[in-house]
JSON list of C-alpha atoms in Angstrom, two decimals:
[
{"chain": "A", "resi": 1, "resn": "CYS", "atom": "CA", "xyz": [29.87, 27.85, -1.26]},
{"chain": "A", "resi": 2, "resn": "ALA", "atom": "CA", "xyz": [32.13, 28.26, 1.96]},
{"chain": "A", "resi": 3, "resn": "ARG", "atom": "CA", "xyz": [28.48, 29.63, 3.34]},
{"chain": "A", "resi": 4, "resn": "CYS", "atom": "CA", "xyz": [26.09, 26.37, 3.02]},
{"chain": "A", "resi": 5, "resn": "HIS", "atom": "CA", "xyz": [28.29, 23.84, 1.43]},
{"chain": "A", "resi": 6, "resn": "GLU", "atom": "CA", "xyz": [26.02, 23.27, -1.08]},
{"chain": "A", "resi": 7, "resn": "PRO", "atom": "CA", "xyz": [28.58, 22.32, -4.31]},
{"chain": "A", "resi": 8, "resn": "TRP", "atom": "CA", "xyz": [29.33, 25.87, -6.99]},
{"chain": "A", "resi": 9, "resn": "SER", "atom": "CA", "xyz": [28.62, 23.70, -9.70]},
{"chain": "A", "resi": 10, "resn": "GLY", "atom": "CA", "xyz": [25.58, 22.09, -8.37]},
{"chain": "A", "resi": 11, "resn": "GLY", "atom": "CA", "xyz": [22.55, 24.91, -7.50]},
{"chain": "A", "resi": 12, "resn": "HIS", "atom": "CA", "xyz": [24.49, 28.14, -6.95]},
{"chain": "A", "resi": 13, "resn": "SER", "atom": "CA", "xyz": [25.84, 28.14, -10.64]},
{"chain": "A", "resi": 14, "resn": "ASN", "atom": "CA", "xyz": [22.91, 26.38, -12.88]},
{"chain": "A", "resi": 15, "resn": "GLY", "atom": "CA", "xyz": [22.86, 29.14, -15.99]},
{"chain": "A", "resi": 16, "resn": "ASP", "atom": "CA", "xyz": [23.30, 32.28, -12.85]},
{"chain": "A", "resi": 17, "resn": "ILE", "atom": "CA", "xyz": [24.26, 32.72, -9.58]},
{"chain": "A", "resi": 18, "resn": "LYS", "atom": "CA", "xyz": [21.55, 31.90, -6.14]},
{"chain": "A", "resi": 19, "resn": "SER", "atom": "CA", "xyz": [21.13, 32.83, -3.14]},
{"chain": "A", "resi": 20, "resn": "CYS", "atom": "CA", "xyz": [22.07, 29.43, -1.15]},
{"chain": "A", "resi": 21, "resn": "SER", "atom": "CA", "xyz": [18.18, 29.69, -0.24]},
{"chain": "A", "resi": 22, "resn": "ALA", "atom": "CA", "xyz": [17.36, 29.00, -3.62]},
{"chain": "A", "resi": 23, "resn": "ALA", "atom": "CA", "xyz": [20.75, 26.57, -4.68]},
{"chain": "A", "resi": 24, "resn": "LYS", "atom": "CA", "xyz": [18.95, 24.31, -1.71]},
{"chain": "A", "resi": 25, "resn": "ARG", "atom": "CA", "xyz": [15.47, 24.21, -3.41]},
{"chain": "A", "resi": 26, "resn": "SER", "atom": "CA", "xyz": [17.42, 23.90, -7.06]},
{"chain": "A", "resi": 27, "resn": "VAL", "atom": "CA", "xyz": [19.89, 20.41, -5.50]},
{"chain": "A", "resi": 28, "resn": "GLU", "atom": "CA", "xyz": [16.35, 18.93, -3.31]},
{"chain": "A", "resi": 29, "resn": "SER", "atom": "CA", "xyz": [14.52, 19.90, -6.26]},
{"chain": "A", "resi": 30, "resn": "ASN", "atom": "CA", "xyz": [17.07, 17.76, -8.94]},
{"chain": "A", "resi": 31, "resn": "ASP", "atom": "CA", "xyz": [16.96, 15.66, -5.80]},
{"chain": "A", "resi": 32, "resn": "ALA", "atom": "CA", "xyz": [13.29, 14.81, -6.08]},
{"chain": "A", "resi": 33, "resn": "SER", "atom": "CA", "xyz": [13.65, 14.97, -10.05]},
{"chain": "A", "resi": 34, "resn": "VAL", "atom": "CA", "xyz": [15.58, 12.04, -10.42]},
{"chain": "A", "resi": 35, "resn": "ALA", "atom": "CA", "xyz": [13.47, 9.49, -7.68]},
{"chain": "A", "resi": 36, "resn": "PHE", "atom": "CA", "xyz": [10.47, 10.19, -8.99]},
{"chain": "A", "resi": 37, "resn": "ILE", "atom": "CA", "xyz": [12.68, 9.29, -12.11]},
{"chain": "A", "resi": 38, "resn": "ASN", "atom": "CA", "xyz": [13.93, 5.94, -10.57]},
{"chain": "A", "resi": 39, "resn": "ALA", "atom": "CA", "xyz": [11.11, 5.05, -8.97]},
{"chain": "A", "resi": 40, "resn": "THR", "atom": "CA", "xyz": [8.62, 5.01, -11.78]},
{"chain": "A", "resi": 41, "resn": "SER", "atom": "CA", "xyz": [11.14, 3.17, -14.33]},
{"chain": "A", "resi": 42, "resn": "LYS", "atom": "CA", "xyz": [13.82, 0.54, -14.92]},
{"chain": "A", "resi": 43, "resn": "ALA", "atom": "CA", "xyz": [17.11, 1.79, -16.52]},
{"chain": "A", "resi": 44, "resn": "CYS", "atom": "CA", "xyz": [18.39, -0.27, -19.95]},
{"chain": "A", "resi": 45, "resn": "PRO", "atom": "CA", "xyz": [19.99, -3.99, -18.99]},
{"chain": "A", "resi": 46, "resn": "THR", "atom": "CA", "xyz": [22.85, -1.89, -21.67]},
{"chain": "A", "resi": 47, "resn": "CYS", "atom": "CA", "xyz": [23.25, 2.00, -21.60]},
{"chain": "A", "resi": 48, "resn": "GLY", "atom": "CA", "xyz": [21.94, 2.16, -18.08]},
{"chain": "A", "resi": 49, "resn": "TYR", "atom": "CA", "xyz": [19.20, 4.55, -20.05]},
{"chain": "A", "resi": 50, "resn": "ARG", "atom": "CA", "xyz": [15.92, 4.56, -17.52]},
{"chain": "A", "resi": 51, "resn": "THR", "atom": "CA", "xyz": [12.08, 3.83, -20.04]},
{"chain": "A", "resi": 52, "resn": "SER", "atom": "CA", "xyz": [9.39, 4.02, -18.13]},
{"chain": "A", "resi": 53, "resn": "HIS", "atom": "CA", "xyz": [6.99, 1.70, -19.33]},
{"chain": "A", "resi": 54, "resn": "PHE", "atom": "CA", "xyz": [2.92, 2.45, -16.82]},
{"chain": "A", "resi": 55, "resn": "HIS", "atom": "CA", "xyz": [0.51, -0.66, -16.57]},
{"chain": "A", "resi": 56, "resn": "GLY", "atom": "CA", "xyz": [-1.85, -1.80, -19.20]},
{"chain": "A", "resi": 57, "resn": "HIS", "atom": "CA", "xyz": [0.84, 0.67, -21.80]},
{"chain": "A", "resi": 58, "resn": "ALA", "atom": "CA", "xyz": [1.09, -1.98, -24.79]},
{"chain": "A", "resi": 59, "resn": "CYS", "atom": "CA", "xyz": [3.74, -5.03, -24.73]},
{"chain": "A", "resi": 60, "resn": "HIS", "atom": "CA", "xyz": [6.56, -5.57, -22.26]},
{"chain": "A", "resi": 61, "resn": "HIS", "atom": "CA", "xyz": [9.00, -5.12, -24.93]},
{"chain": "A", "resi": 62, "resn": "ILE", "atom": "CA", "xyz": [10.56, -2.08, -25.35]},
{"chain": "A", "resi": 63, "resn": "SER", "atom": "CA", "xyz": [10.95, -1.19, -27.20]},
{"chain": "A", "resi": 64, "resn": "PRO", "atom": "CA", "xyz": [9.56, -1.58, -31.66]},
{"chain": "A", "resi": 65, "resn": "ASP", "atom": "CA", "xyz": [8.54, 2.52, -31.58]},
{"chain": "A", "resi": 66, "resn": "THR", "atom": "CA", "xyz": [11.58, 3.65, -31.13]},
{"chain": "A", "resi": 67, "resn": "ASN", "atom": "CA", "xyz": [13.51, 0.38, -31.87]},
{"chain": "A", "resi": 68, "resn": "GLY", "atom": "CA", "xyz": [15.43, -0.75, -28.77]},
{"chain": "A", "resi": 69, "resn": "CYS", "atom": "CA", "xyz": [16.28, 2.22, -25.98]},
{"chain": "A", "resi": 70, "resn": "PRO", "atom": "CA", "xyz": [15.76, 5.09, -26.87]},
{"chain": "A", "resi": 71, "resn": "ARG", "atom": "CA", "xyz": [19.13, 5.93, -26.18]},
{"chain": "A", "resi": 72, "resn": "CYS", "atom": "CA", "xyz": [21.69, 2.27, -27.77]},
{"chain": "A", "resi": 73, "resn": "HIS", "atom": "CA", "xyz": [18.78, 0.83, -29.62]},
{"chain": "A", "resi": 74, "resn": "THR", "atom": "CA", "xyz": [18.88, -2.33, -26.99]},
{"chain": "A", "resi": 75, "resn": "HIS", "atom": "CA", "xyz": [15.19, -4.82, -27.39]},
{"chain": "A", "resi": 76, "resn": "TRP", "atom": "CA", "xyz": [14.44, -5.73, -24.00]},
{"chain": "A", "resi": 77, "resn": "CYS", "atom": "CA", "xyz": [11.87, -6.87, -21.40]},
{"chain": "A", "resi": 78, "resn": "TYR", "atom": "CA", "xyz": [10.88, -4.33, -19.17]},
{"chain": "A", "resi": 79, "resn": "GLN", "atom": "CA", "xyz": [8.96, -7.72, -16.98]},
{"chain": "A", "resi": 80, "resn": "CYS", "atom": "CA", "xyz": [12.05, -9.53, -16.23]},
{"chain": "A", "resi": 81, "resn": "GLY", "atom": "CA", "xyz": [14.77, -7.16, -18.25]},
{"chain": "A", "resi": 82, "resn": "ALA", "atom": "CA", "xyz": [15.76, -9.94, -20.71]},
{"chain": "A", "resi": 83, "resn": "THR", "atom": "CA", "xyz": [17.07, -8.22, -24.20]},
{"chain": "A", "resi": 84, "resn": "GLY", "atom": "CA", "xyz": [17.46, -10.11, -27.41]},
{"chain": "A", "resi": 85, "resn": "GLU", "atom": "CA", "xyz": [21.04, -10.99, -27.18]},
{"chain": "A", "resi": 86, "resn": "GLU", "atom": "CA", "xyz": [20.63, -13.07, -24.11]},
{"chain": "A", "resi": 87, "resn": "ASN", "atom": "CA", "xyz": [17.39, -14.06, -25.81]},
{"chain": "A", "resi": 88, "resn": "GLU", "atom": "CA", "xyz": [19.04, -16.23, -28.82]},
{"chain": "A", "resi": 89, "resn": "ALA", "atom": "CA", "xyz": [22.27, -17.34, -26.92]},
{"chain": "A", "resi": 90, "resn": "GLU", "atom": "CA", "xyz": [20.62, -18.47, -24.10]},
{"chain": "A", "resi": 91, "resn": "ARG", "atom": "CA", "xyz": [17.09, -19.41, -25.25]},
{"chain": "A", "resi": 92, "resn": "GLY", "atom": "CA", "xyz": [17.58, -19.64, -29.48]},
{"chain": "A", "resi": 93, "resn": "ASN", "atom": "CA", "xyz": [14.89, -17.31, -29.53]},
{"chain": "A", "resi": 94, "resn": "ARG", "atom": "CA", "xyz": [15.18, -12.84, -30.67]},
{"chain": "A", "resi": 95, "resn": "SER", "atom": "CA", "xyz": [11.44, -12.75, -28.34]},
{"chain": "A", "resi": 96, "resn": "SER", "atom": "CA", "xyz": [12.06, -15.57, -25.83]},
{"chain": "A", "resi": 97, "resn": "CYS", "atom": "CA", "xyz": [12.22, -13.53, -22.54]},
{"chain": "A", "resi": 98, "resn": "ARG", "atom": "CA", "xyz": [13.45, -15.33, -19.14]},
{"chain": "A", "resi": 99, "resn": "CYS", "atom": "CA", "xyz": [8.99, -14.73, -18.24]},
{"chain": "A", "resi": 100, "resn": "PRO", "atom": "CA", "xyz": [7.27, -17.18, -17.03]},
{"chain": "A", "resi": 101, "resn": "GLY", "atom": "CA", "xyz": [5.36, -17.52, -21.04]},
{"chain": "A", "resi": 102, "resn": "ALA", "atom": "CA", "xyz": [8.94, -17.56, -22.68]},
{"chain": "A", "resi": 103, "resn": "TYR", "atom": "CA", "xyz": [8.17, -14.12, -24.96]},
{"chain": "A", "resi": 104, "resn": "TRP", "atom": "CA", "xyz": [8.62, -10.53, -24.15]},
{"chain": "A", "resi": 105, "resn": "SER", "atom": "CA", "xyz": [5.91, -9.10, -26.32]},
{"chain": "A", "resi": 106, "resn": "THR", "atom": "CA", "xyz": [3.18, -10.12, -23.34]},
{"chain": "A", "resi": 107, "resn": "PHE", "atom": "CA", "xyz": [0.64, -7.80, -21.97]},
{"chain": "A", "resi": 108, "resn": "CYS", "atom": "CA", "xyz": [0.12, -7.31, -18.42]},
{"chain": "A", "resi": 109, "resn": "LYS", "atom": "CA", "xyz": [-2.39, -8.64, -16.10]},
{"chain": "A", "resi": 110, "resn": "GLU", "atom": "CA", "xyz": [-5.28, -7.72, -15.46]},
{"chain": "A", "resi": 111, "resn": "LEU", "atom": "CA", "xyz": [-6.33, -5.06, -12.61]},
{"chain": "A", "resi": 112, "resn": "ASP", "atom": "CA", "xyz": [-8.94, -4.71, -11.49]},
{"chain": "A", "resi": 113, "resn": "SER", "atom": "CA", "xyz": [-9.12, -5.02, -7.59]},
{"chain": "A", "resi": 114, "resn": "ALA", "atom": "CA", "xyz": [-5.75, -3.35, -4.54]},
{"chain": "A", "resi": 115, "resn": "GLN", "atom": "CA", "xyz": [-5.29, -7.04, -4.15]},
{"chain": "A", "resi": 116, "resn": "TYR", "atom": "CA", "xyz": [-1.39, -6.59, -7.20]},
{"chain": "A", "resi": 117, "resn": "ILE", "atom": "CA", "xyz": [-0.72, -3.06, -5.61]},
{"chain": "A", "resi": 118, "resn": "VAL", "atom": "CA", "xyz": [2.44, -2.27, -3.64]},
{"chain": "A", "resi": 119, "resn": "LYS", "atom": "CA", "xyz": [3.21, 0.94, -2.79]},
{"chain": "A", "resi": 120, "resn": "GLU", "atom": "CA", "xyz": [6.49, 2.04, -2.36]},
{"chain": "A", "resi": 121, "resn": "PRO", "atom": "CA", "xyz": [8.62, 3.71, -3.81]},
{"chain": "A", "resi": 122, "resn": "TYR", "atom": "CA", "xyz": [5.10, 4.09, -6.40]},
{"chain": "A", "resi": 123, "resn": "PRO", "atom": "CA", "xyz": [2.11, 2.63, -7.08]},
{"chain": "A", "resi": 124, "resn": "HIS", "atom": "CA", "xyz": [3.61, -0.80, -9.35]},
{"chain": "A", "resi": 125, "resn": "ASP", "atom": "CA", "xyz": [1.77, -4.01, -9.94]},
{"chain": "A", "resi": 126, "resn": "SER", "atom": "CA", "xyz": [3.94, -7.22, -8.59]},
{"chain": "A", "resi": 127, "resn": "ARG", "atom": "CA", "xyz": [3.57, -9.24, -10.69]},
{"chain": "A", "resi": 128, "resn": "CYS", "atom": "CA", "xyz": [5.31, -7.37, -13.81]},
{"chain": "A", "resi": 129, "resn": "GLY", "atom": "CA", "xyz": [6.77, -3.79, -11.99]},
{"chain": "A", "resi": 130, "resn": "CYS", "atom": "CA", "xyz": [4.92, -2.05, -14.06]},
{"chain": "A", "resi": 131, "resn": "PRO", "atom": "CA", "xyz": [3.97, 1.28, -12.57]},
{"chain": "A", "resi": 132, "resn": "ILE", "atom": "CA", "xyz": [0.02, 3.34, -12.05]},
{"chain": "A", "resi": 133, "resn": "CYS", "atom": "CA", "xyz": [0.12, 5.36, -15.02]},
{"chain": "A", "resi": 134, "resn": "PRO", "atom": "CA", "xyz": [-0.44, 9.39, -13.33]},
{"chain": "A", "resi": 135, "resn": "GLN", "atom": "CA", "xyz": [-1.78, 10.73, -16.10]},
{"chain": "A", "resi": 136, "resn": "CYS", "atom": "CA", "xyz": [-4.22, 8.50, -17.18]},
{"chain": "A", "resi": 137, "resn": "ARG", "atom": "CA", "xyz": [-8.71, 8.37, -15.07]},
{"chain": "A", "resi": 138, "resn": "PRO", "atom": "CA", "xyz": [-11.62, 6.48, -15.87]},
{"chain": "A", "resi": 139, "resn": "GLY", "atom": "CA", "xyz": [-12.52, 6.70, -19.35]},
{"chain": "A", "resi": 140, "resn": "ARG", "atom": "CA", "xyz": [-9.44, 8.78, -20.69]},
{"chain": "A", "resi": 141, "resn": "PRO", "atom": "CA", "xyz": [-7.02, 7.88, -21.27]},
{"chain": "A", "resi": 142, "resn": "CYS", "atom": "CA", "xyz": [-3.63, 9.45, -21.78]},
{"chain": "A", "resi": 143, "resn": "ALA", "atom": "CA", "xyz": [-1.83, 9.88, -24.90]},
{"chain": "A", "resi": 144, "resn": "GLN", "atom": "CA", "xyz": [0.13, 6.77, -24.62]},
{"chain": "A", "resi": 145, "resn": "CYS", "atom": "CA", "xyz": [-2.54, 4.22, -23.09]},
{"chain": "A", "resi": 146, "resn": "PRO", "atom": "CA", "xyz": [-5.19, 1.69, -25.21]},
{"chain": "A", "resi": 147, "resn": "GLY", "atom": "CA", "xyz": [-8.14, 2.60, -22.38]},
{"chain": "A", "resi": 148, "resn": "ASP", "atom": "CA", "xyz": [-8.06, 0.02, -20.75]},
{"chain": "A", "resi": 149, "resn": "CYS", "atom": "CA", "xyz": [-5.76, -0.19, -18.00]},
{"chain": "A", "resi": 150, "resn": "GLY", "atom": "CA", "xyz": [-7.05, -0.69, -15.17]},
{"chain": "A", "resi": 151, "resn": "VAL", "atom": "CA", "xyz": [-7.61, 3.29, -13.50]},
{"chain": "A", "resi": 152, "resn": "CYS", "atom": "CA", "xyz": [-8.65, 4.34, -17.30]},
{"chain": "A", "resi": 153, "resn": "ARG", "atom": "CA", "xyz": [-11.52, 0.91, -16.55]},
{"chain": "A", "resi": 154, "resn": "GLY", "atom": "CA", "xyz": [-11.52, 2.77, -12.62]},
{"chain": "A", "resi": 155, "resn": "PHE", "atom": "CA", "xyz": [-10.46, 0.02, -10.08]},
{"chain": "A", "resi": 156, "resn": "VAL", "atom": "CA", "xyz": [-7.59, 1.63, -9.15]},
{"chain": "A", "resi": 157, "resn": "PRO", "atom": "CA", "xyz": [-6.06, 5.43, -8.41]},
{"chain": "A", "resi": 158, "resn": "PRO", "atom": "CA", "xyz": [-4.19, 6.55, -10.49]},
{"chain": "A", "resi": 159, "resn": "GLY", "atom": "CA", "xyz": [0.18, 6.94, -9.72]},
{"chain": "A", "resi": 160, "resn": "PRO", "atom": "CA", "xyz": [0.91, 10.03, -7.41]},
{"chain": "A", "resi": 161, "resn": "LEU", "atom": "CA", "xyz": [2.96, 13.05, -9.67]},
{"chain": "A", "resi": 162, "resn": "GLU", "atom": "CA", "xyz": [5.13, 12.92, -7.02]},
{"chain": "A", "resi": 163, "resn": "LEU", "atom": "CA", "xyz": [6.68, 10.75, -4.20]},
{"chain": "A", "resi": 164, "resn": "ALA", "atom": "CA", "xyz": [5.11, 10.79, -0.64]},
{"chain": "A", "resi": 165, "resn": "THR", "atom": "CA", "xyz": [7.65, 11.31, 2.20]},
{"chain": "A", "resi": 166, "resn": "SER", "atom": "CA", "xyz": [6.61, 9.65, 5.72]},
{"chain": "A", "resi": 167, "resn": "ALA", "atom": "CA", "xyz": [4.97, 12.96, 7.11]},
{"chain": "A", "resi": 168, "resn": "ALA", "atom": "CA", "xyz": [2.59, 13.39, 3.68]},
{"chain": "A", "resi": 169, "resn": "GLN", "atom": "CA", "xyz": [1.90, 9.51, 3.86]},
{"chain": "A", "resi": 170, "resn": "ASP", "atom": "CA", "xyz": [1.59, 9.72, 7.04]},
{"chain": "A", "resi": 171, "resn": "GLU", "atom": "CA", "xyz": [-1.12, 12.29, 7.86]},
{"chain": "A", "resi": 172, "resn": "GLU", "atom": "CA", "xyz": [-2.76, 11.71, 3.77]},
{"chain": "A", "resi": 173, "resn": "GLY", "atom": "CA", "xyz": [-3.78, 8.33, 5.72]},
{"chain": "A", "resi": 174, "resn": "ALA", "atom": "CA", "xyz": [-4.73, 9.47, 8.78]},
{"chain": "A", "resi": 175, "resn": "GLY", "atom": "CA", "xyz": [-7.32, 12.24, 7.02]},
{"chain": "A", "resi": 176, "resn": "ASN", "atom": "CA", "xyz": [-8.73, 10.32, 4.66]},
{"chain": "A", "resi": 177, "resn": "ASP", "atom": "CA", "xyz": [-12.57, 10.52, 3.61]},
{"chain": "A", "resi": 178, "resn": "GLY", "atom": "CA", "xyz": [-12.87, 6.62, 3.06]},
{"chain": "A", "resi": 179, "resn": "GLY", "atom": "CA", "xyz": [-12.56, 5.55, 6.48]},
{"chain": "A", "resi": 180, "resn": "GLY", "atom": "CA", "xyz": [-10.96, 3.19, 8.00]},
{"chain": "A", "resi": 181, "resn": "GLY", "atom": "CA", "xyz": [-9.07, 4.01, 10.41]},
{"chain": "A", "resi": 182, "resn": "GLY", "atom": "CA", "xyz": [-6.26, 5.53, 8.12]},
{"chain": "A", "resi": 183, "resn": "GLY", "atom": "CA", "xyz": [-5.29, 2.26, 7.35]},
{"chain": "A", "resi": 184, "resn": "ASP", "atom": "CA", "xyz": [-3.89, 1.13, 4.17]},
{"chain": "A", "resi": 185, "resn": "ASP", "atom": "CA", "xyz": [-7.77, 0.35, 3.68]},
{"chain": "A", "resi": 186, "resn": "GLY", "atom": "CA", "xyz": [-8.83, 3.29, 4.08]},
{"chain": "A", "resi": 187, "resn": "ASP", "atom": "CA", "xyz": [-6.10, 5.35, 2.27]},
{"chain": "A", "resi": 188, "resn": "PHE", "atom": "CA", "xyz": [-7.05, 3.20, -0.95]},
{"chain": "A", "resi": 189, "resn": "VAL", "atom": "CA", "xyz": [-11.13, 3.53, -0.01]},
{"chain": "A", "resi": 190, "resn": "GLY", "atom": "CA", "xyz": [-10.50, 7.45, 0.03]},
{"chain": "A", "resi": 191, "resn": "MET", "atom": "CA", "xyz": [-7.96, 7.65, -3.20]},
{"chain": "A", "resi": 192, "resn": "MET", "atom": "CA", "xyz": [-11.00, 5.72, -4.88]},
{"chain": "A", "resi": 193, "resn": "THR", "atom": "CA", "xyz": [-13.64, 7.75, -3.84]},
{"chain": "A", "resi": 194, "resn": "ARG", "atom": "CA", "xyz": [-11.99, 10.83, -4.82]},
{"chain": "A", "resi": 195, "resn": "MET", "atom": "CA", "xyz": [-10.65, 10.32, -8.44]},
{"chain": "A", "resi": 196, "resn": "TRP", "atom": "CA", "xyz": [-14.80, 9.09, -9.01]},
{"chain": "A", "resi": 197, "resn": "ARG", "atom": "CA", "xyz": [-15.53, 12.47, -7.84]},
{"chain": "A", "resi": 198, "resn": "GLU", "atom": "CA", "xyz": [-13.28, 13.40, -9.98]},
{"chain": "A", "resi": 199, "resn": "ALA", "atom": "CA", "xyz": [-14.86, 11.45, -13.19]},
{"chain": "A", "resi": 200, "resn": "ALA", "atom": "CA", "xyz": [-18.82, 11.46, -12.65]},
{"chain": "A", "resi": 201, "resn": "ALA", "atom": "CA", "xyz": [-18.48, 15.80, -12.45]},
{"chain": "A", "resi": 202, "resn": "SER", "atom": "CA", "xyz": [-17.46, 14.88, -16.29]},
{"chain": "A", "resi": 203, "resn": "ASP", "atom": "CA", "xyz": [-18.82, 12.55, -19.66]},
{"chain": "A", "resi": 204, "resn": "LEU", "atom": "CA", "xyz": [-18.57, 9.20, -18.35]},
{"chain": "A", "resi": 205, "resn": "ASP", "atom": "CA", "xyz": [-20.30, 6.55, -20.72]},
{"chain": "A", "resi": 206, "resn": "ASP", "atom": "CA", "xyz": [-23.14, 3.98, -18.76]},
{"chain": "A", "resi": 207, "resn": "GLU", "atom": "CA", "xyz": [-20.46, 1.53, -19.58]},
{"chain": "A", "resi": 208, "resn": "LEU", "atom": "CA", "xyz": [-18.74, 3.60, -16.53]},
{"chain": "A", "resi": 209, "resn": "ILE", "atom": "CA", "xyz": [-20.94, 4.54, -14.41]},
{"chain": "A", "resi": 210, "resn": "GLY", "atom": "CA", "xyz": [-22.08, 0.60, -13.83]},
{"chain": "A", "resi": 211, "resn": "ILE", "atom": "CA", "xyz": [-18.62, -0.17, -13.25]},
{"chain": "A", "resi": 212, "resn": "GLY", "atom": "CA", "xyz": [-18.12, 3.35, -10.72]},
{"chain": "A", "resi": 213, "resn": "ARG", "atom": "CA", "xyz": [-21.69, 1.85, -9.35]},
{"chain": "A", "resi": 214, "resn": "GLY", "atom": "CA", "xyz": [-21.23, -1.30, -8.67]},
{"chain": "A", "resi": 215, "resn": "LEU", "atom": "CA", "xyz": [-18.07, -0.43, -7.07]},
{"chain": "A", "resi": 216, "resn": "GLY", "atom": "CA", "xyz": [-20.02, 1.55, -5.01]},
{"chain": "A", "resi": 217, "resn": "TYR", "atom": "CA", "xyz": [-18.34, 4.55, -5.53]},
{"chain": "A", "resi": 218, "resn": "LEU", "atom": "CA", "xyz": [-20.69, 5.52, -7.18]},
{"chain": "A", "resi": 219, "resn": "GLU", "atom": "CA", "xyz": [-24.21, 6.45, -6.36]}
]
């Protein structure tokens, strides 16, 4: 476009003609979607097709349900990235990957605190790289969760539905309601407090209520 310099095949011509401001919003939205996908998934070692494996949602083997990668059907380990072909060639067994246990059907380690969570670019477990599910809530698992991930059990807050900008993170840290002077600890407490307050408004079983009280987020 001679006016705003956005590529005509990008924001301006996506099935219809858009104004320059609308074209810019479209490009920014697409860029944000791509960034979110990249932050919450890993690329297939063979074809690059990206797959998400949220923490505590089944084993790290991608994937018996889809016969491997949905695009090229390569079976691989989400934690270490080894493929079935590599495992056979280098370790003599299709399921013997590069993980410490040398087995790609291992599960995420229990996540009962924020100790192992890395916040950037998206909250994930530093031990396996699996992102924290944004859909699960205490006692309310998403369709892919067996119900025992760290979010369902109430130990960690769900992942965000979009990547936060640095400015947004600074604002959230400054305005959190969990104390702690706006630092990481206060931010975590604030998110946990909000999550448990929302959960308490729905039906929770006695076990979860006990967990919430034991953690200090429910009275």
